[in-house]
CSV table of C-alpha atoms in Angstrom, one decimal:
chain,number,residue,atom,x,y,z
A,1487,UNK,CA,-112.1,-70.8,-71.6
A,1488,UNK,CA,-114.9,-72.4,-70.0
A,1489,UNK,CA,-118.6,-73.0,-72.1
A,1490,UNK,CA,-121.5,-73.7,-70.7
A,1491,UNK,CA,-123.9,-76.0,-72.8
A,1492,UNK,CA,-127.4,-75.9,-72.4
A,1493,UNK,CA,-129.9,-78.3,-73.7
A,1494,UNK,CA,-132.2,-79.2,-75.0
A,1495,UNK,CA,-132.3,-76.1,-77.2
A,1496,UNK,CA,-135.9,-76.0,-77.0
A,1497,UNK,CA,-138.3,-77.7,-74.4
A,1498,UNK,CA,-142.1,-78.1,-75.5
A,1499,UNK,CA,-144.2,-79.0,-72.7
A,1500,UNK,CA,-147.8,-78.7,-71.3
A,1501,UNK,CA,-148.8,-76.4,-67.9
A,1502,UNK,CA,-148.9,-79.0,-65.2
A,1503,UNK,CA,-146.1,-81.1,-66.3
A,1504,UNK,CA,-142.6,-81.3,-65.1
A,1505,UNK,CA,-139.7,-79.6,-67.0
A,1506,UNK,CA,-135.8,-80.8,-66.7
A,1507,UNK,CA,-133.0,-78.0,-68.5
A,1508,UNK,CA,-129.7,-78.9,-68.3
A,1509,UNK,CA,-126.6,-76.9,-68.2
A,1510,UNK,CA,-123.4,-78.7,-69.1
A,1511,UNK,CA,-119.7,-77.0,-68.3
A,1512,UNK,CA,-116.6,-77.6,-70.8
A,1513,UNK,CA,-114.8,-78.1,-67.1
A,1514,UNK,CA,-115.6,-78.8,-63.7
A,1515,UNK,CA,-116.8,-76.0,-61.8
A,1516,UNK,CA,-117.4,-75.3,-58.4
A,1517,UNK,CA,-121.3,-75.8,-57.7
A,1518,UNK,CA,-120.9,-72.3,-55.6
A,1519,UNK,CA,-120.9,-70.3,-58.8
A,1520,UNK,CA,-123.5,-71.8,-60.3
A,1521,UNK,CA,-127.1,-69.8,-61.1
A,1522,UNK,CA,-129.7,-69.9,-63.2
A,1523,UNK,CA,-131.8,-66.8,-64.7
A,1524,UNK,CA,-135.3,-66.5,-66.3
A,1525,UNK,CA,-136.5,-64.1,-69.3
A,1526,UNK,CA,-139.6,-63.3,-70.5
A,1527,UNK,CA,-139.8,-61.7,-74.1
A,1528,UNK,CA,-139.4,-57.8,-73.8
A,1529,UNK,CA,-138.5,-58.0,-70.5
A,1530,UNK,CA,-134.9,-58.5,-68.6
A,1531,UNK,CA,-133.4,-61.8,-67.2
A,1532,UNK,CA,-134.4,-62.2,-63.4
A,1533,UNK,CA,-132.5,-64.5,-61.3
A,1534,UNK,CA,-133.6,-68.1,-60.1
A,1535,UNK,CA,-131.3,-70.2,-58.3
A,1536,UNK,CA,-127.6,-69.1,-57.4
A,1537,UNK,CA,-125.0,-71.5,-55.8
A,1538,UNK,CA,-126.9,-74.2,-58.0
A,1539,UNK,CA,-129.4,-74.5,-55.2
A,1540,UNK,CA,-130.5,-71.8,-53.7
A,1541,UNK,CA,-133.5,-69.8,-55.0
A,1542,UNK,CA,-133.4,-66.6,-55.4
A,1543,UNK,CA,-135.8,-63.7,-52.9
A,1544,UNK,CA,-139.6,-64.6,-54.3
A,1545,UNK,CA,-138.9,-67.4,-56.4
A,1546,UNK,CA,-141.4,-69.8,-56.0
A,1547,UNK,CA,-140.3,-73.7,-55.1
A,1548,UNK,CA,-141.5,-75.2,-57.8
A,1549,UNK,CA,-138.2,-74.1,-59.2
A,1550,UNK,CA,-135.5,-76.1,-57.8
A,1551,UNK,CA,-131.7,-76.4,-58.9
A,1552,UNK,CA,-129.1,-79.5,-58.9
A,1553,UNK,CA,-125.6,-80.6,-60.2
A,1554,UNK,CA,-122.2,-81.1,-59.3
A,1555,UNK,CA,-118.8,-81.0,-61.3
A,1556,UNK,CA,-119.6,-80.9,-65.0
A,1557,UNK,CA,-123.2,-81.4,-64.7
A,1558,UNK,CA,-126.3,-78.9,-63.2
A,1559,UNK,CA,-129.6,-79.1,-63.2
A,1560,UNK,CA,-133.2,-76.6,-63.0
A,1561,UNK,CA,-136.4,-78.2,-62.5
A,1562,UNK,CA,-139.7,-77.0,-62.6
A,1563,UNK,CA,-141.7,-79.1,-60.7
A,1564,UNK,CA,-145.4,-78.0,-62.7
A,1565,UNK,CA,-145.3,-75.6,-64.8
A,1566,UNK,CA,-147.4,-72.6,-64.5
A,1567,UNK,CA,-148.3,-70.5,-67.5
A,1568,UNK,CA,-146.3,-67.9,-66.4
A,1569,UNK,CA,-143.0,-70.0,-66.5
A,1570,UNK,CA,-143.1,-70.3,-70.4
A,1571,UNK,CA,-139.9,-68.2,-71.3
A,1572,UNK,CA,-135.9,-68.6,-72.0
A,1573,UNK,CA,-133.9,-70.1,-69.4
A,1574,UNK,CA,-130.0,-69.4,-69.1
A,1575,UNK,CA,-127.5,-70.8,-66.8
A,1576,UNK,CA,-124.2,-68.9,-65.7
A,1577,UNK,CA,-121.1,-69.5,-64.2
A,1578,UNK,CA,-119.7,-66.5,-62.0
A,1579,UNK,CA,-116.5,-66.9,-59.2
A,1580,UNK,CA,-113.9,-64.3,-57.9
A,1581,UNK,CA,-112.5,-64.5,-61.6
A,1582,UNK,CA,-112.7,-60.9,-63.4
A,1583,UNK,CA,-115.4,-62.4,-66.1
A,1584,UNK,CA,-118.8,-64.5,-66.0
A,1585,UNK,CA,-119.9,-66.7,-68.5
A,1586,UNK,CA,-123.4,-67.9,-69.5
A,1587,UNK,CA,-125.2,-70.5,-71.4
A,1588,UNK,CA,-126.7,-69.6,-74.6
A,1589,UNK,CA,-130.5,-70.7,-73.1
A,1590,UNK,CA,-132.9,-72.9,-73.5
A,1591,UNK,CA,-136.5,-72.0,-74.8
A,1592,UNK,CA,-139.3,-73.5,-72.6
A,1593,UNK,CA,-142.2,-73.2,-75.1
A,1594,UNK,CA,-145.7,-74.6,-74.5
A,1595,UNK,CA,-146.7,-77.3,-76.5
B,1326,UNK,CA,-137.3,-50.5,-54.4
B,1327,UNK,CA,-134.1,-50.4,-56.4
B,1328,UNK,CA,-134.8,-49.5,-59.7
B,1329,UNK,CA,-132.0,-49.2,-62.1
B,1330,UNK,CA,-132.8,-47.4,-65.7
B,1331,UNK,CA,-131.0,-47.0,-69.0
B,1332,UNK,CA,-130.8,-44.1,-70.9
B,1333,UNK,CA,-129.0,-42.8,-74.3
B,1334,UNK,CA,-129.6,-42.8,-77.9
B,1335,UNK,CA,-131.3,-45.8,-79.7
B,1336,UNK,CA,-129.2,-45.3,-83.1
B,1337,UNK,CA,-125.4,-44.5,-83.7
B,1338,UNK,CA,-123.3,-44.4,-87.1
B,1339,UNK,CA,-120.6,-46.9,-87.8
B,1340,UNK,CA,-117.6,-46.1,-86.3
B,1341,UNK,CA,-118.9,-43.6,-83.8
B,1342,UNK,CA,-119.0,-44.1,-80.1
B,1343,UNK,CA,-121.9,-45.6,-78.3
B,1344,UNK,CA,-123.2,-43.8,-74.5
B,1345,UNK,CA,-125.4,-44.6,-72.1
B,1346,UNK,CA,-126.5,-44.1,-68.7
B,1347,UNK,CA,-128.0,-46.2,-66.0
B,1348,UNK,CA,-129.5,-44.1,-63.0
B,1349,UNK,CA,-130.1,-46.0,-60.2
B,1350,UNK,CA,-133.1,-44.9,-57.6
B,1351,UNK,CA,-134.4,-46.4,-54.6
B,1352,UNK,CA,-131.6,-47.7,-52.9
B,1353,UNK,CA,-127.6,-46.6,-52.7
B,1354,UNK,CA,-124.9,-46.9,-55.3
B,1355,UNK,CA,-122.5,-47.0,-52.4
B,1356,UNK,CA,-120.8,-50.5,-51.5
B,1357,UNK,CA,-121.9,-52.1,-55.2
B,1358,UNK,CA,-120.5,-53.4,-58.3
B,1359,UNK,CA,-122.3,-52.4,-61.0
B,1360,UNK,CA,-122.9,-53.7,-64.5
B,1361,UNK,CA,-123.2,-53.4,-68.1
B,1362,UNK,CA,-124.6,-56.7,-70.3
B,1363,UNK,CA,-125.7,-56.8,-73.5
B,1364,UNK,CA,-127.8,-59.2,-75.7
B,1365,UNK,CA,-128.1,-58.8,-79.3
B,1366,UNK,CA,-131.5,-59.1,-80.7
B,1367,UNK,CA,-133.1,-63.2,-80.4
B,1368,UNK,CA,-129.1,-64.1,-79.0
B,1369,UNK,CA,-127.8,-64.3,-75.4
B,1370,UNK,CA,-126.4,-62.4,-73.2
B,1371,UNK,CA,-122.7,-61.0,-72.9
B,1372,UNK,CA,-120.6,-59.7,-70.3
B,1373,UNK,CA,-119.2,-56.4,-71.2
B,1374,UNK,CA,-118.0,-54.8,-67.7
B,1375,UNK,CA,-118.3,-53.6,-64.4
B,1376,UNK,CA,-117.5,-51.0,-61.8
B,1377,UNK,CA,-117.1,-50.4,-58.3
B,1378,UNK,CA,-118.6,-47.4,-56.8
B,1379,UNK,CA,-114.8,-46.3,-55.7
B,1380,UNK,CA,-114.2,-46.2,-59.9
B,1381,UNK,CA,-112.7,-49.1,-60.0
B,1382,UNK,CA,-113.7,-51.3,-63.2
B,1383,UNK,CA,-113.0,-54.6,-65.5
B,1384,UNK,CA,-113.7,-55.4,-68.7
B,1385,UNK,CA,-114.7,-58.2,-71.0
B,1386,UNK,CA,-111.1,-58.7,-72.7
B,1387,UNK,CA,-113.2,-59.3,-76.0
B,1388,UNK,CA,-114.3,-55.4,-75.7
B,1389,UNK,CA,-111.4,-53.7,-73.1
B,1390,UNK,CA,-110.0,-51.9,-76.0
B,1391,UNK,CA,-113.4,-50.2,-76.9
B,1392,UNK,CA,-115.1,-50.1,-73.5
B,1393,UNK,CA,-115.2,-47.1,-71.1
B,1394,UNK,CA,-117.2,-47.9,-67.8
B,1395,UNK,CA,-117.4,-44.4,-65.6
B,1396,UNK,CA,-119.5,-43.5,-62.2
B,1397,UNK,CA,-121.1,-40.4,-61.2
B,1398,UNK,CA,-122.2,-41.2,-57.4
B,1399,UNK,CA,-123.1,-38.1,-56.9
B,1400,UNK,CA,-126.2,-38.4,-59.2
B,1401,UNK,CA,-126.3,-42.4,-58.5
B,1402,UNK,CA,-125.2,-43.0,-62.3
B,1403,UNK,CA,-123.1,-44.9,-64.1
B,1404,UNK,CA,-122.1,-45.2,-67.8
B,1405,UNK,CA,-120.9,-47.3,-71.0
B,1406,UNK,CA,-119.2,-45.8,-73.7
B,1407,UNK,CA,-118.2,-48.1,-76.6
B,1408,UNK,CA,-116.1,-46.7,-79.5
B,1409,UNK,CA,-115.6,-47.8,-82.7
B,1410,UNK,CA,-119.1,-49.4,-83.0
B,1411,UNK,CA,-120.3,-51.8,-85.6
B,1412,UNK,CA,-123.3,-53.8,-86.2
B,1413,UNK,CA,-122.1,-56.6,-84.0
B,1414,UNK,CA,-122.8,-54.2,-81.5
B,1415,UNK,CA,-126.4,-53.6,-82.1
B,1416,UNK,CA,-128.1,-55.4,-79.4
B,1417,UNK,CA,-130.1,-54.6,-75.6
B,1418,UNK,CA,-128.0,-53.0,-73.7
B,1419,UNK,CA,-128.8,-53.6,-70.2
B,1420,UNK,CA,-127.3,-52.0,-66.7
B,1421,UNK,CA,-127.5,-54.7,-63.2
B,1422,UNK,CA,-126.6,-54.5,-59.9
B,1423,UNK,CA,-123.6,-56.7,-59.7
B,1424,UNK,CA,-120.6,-58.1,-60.7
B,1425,UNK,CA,-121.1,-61.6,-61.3
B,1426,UNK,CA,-124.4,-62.1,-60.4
B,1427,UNK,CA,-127.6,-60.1,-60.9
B,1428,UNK,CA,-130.5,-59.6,-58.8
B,1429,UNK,CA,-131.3,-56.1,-59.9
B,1430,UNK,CA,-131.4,-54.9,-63.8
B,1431,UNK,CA,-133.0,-52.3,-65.8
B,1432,UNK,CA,-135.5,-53.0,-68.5
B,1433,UNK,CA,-132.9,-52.4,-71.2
B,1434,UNK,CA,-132.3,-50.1,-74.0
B,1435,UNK,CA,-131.6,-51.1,-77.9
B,1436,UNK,CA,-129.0,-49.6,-79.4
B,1437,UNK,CA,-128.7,-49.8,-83.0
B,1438,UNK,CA,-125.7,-49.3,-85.3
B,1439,UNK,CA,-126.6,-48.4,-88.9
């Protein structure tokens, strides 16, 4: 069963500054199943980046997704206020089930 | 724009069955997967099923023997029913536009088991 690792657990940065999240797979997967979703509190997850690159219909490009194999990547280039919130990443292929990361909390410092 | 929104009761007893609705508007249910994930309260989020709008469905194995995922496309709706509820199963339950991957969802409901 695969697992998807995310860290750090929680990420406490400043507006303007760069943030890195990682997502770590039990087993190499392809990077065509590869997304990454936002939540704010109280609301639903949106999706960010599918195929571990490609950004989602209005997401801005500040976002910006990376990785291969084991190993994926979302950066925020500067973070705006608005970009405070949980992060998850999620694997998804022709298999019956999905699986997602158990998120990491981008907090403002 | 699609707009996708649960509906059903925000408490249920132990050992009765959890149902809810997700009525889509805005756009067609025909030619889609559609979803039901949940996300118990300050946890993450969990796959419970999906349907096609010809009926056909698949389930999370850790729920299959509880879950019931139904479509109505003649109103644009689908549901969940889960039986044998517990408090594990309290949580957000939240209806998407999908079957793997989710670019539509509704706002959520919270269902509570006590």
């Amino acid at each position: 069963e695969l697992v998807l690792t995310q860290s750090p657990g929680t990420l406490s940065l400043s507006p303007g500054e760069r943030a890195t999240l990682s997502c770590r797979a039990s087993q190499s997967i392809s990077s065509s199943y590869l997304a990454w979703y936002q939540q704010k509190t109280g609301q639903a997850p949106r999706l960010l980046i599918y195929a571990t690159s490609t950004r989602a219909t209005g997401i801005p490009d500040r976002f910006s997704g990376s990785g291969s194999g084991t190993d994926f990547t979302l950066t925020i280039s500067r973070l705006e206020p608005e970009d405070f919130a949980v992060y998850y990443c999620q694997h998804y292929d022709n298999s019956p089930m999905y699986t997602f990361g158990q998120g990491t909390k981008l907090e403002i410092k | 724009q699609l707009q996708l929104q649960e509906s059903g009761p925000g408490l249920v007893k132990p050992s009765e069955t959890l149902s809810l609705t997700c009525s889509v508007s805005g756009g067609s249910i025909y030619n889609y997967y559609w979803s039901w994930i949940r996300q118990p309260p300050g946890k993450g989020l969990e796959s419970i099923g999906y349907i096609y709008y010809t009926g056909a469905t698949n389930y999370n194995p850790s729920l299959k023997s509880r879950v019931t995922i139904s479509i109505d496309t003649s109103k644009s709706q689908f549901s969940l029913k889960l039986s044998s509820v517990t408090a594990a199963d309290t949580a957000i339950y939240y209806c998407a536009r999908g079957r793997a991957l989710f670019n539509y969802w509704g706002q959520g409901t919270l269902v509570t088991v006590s």
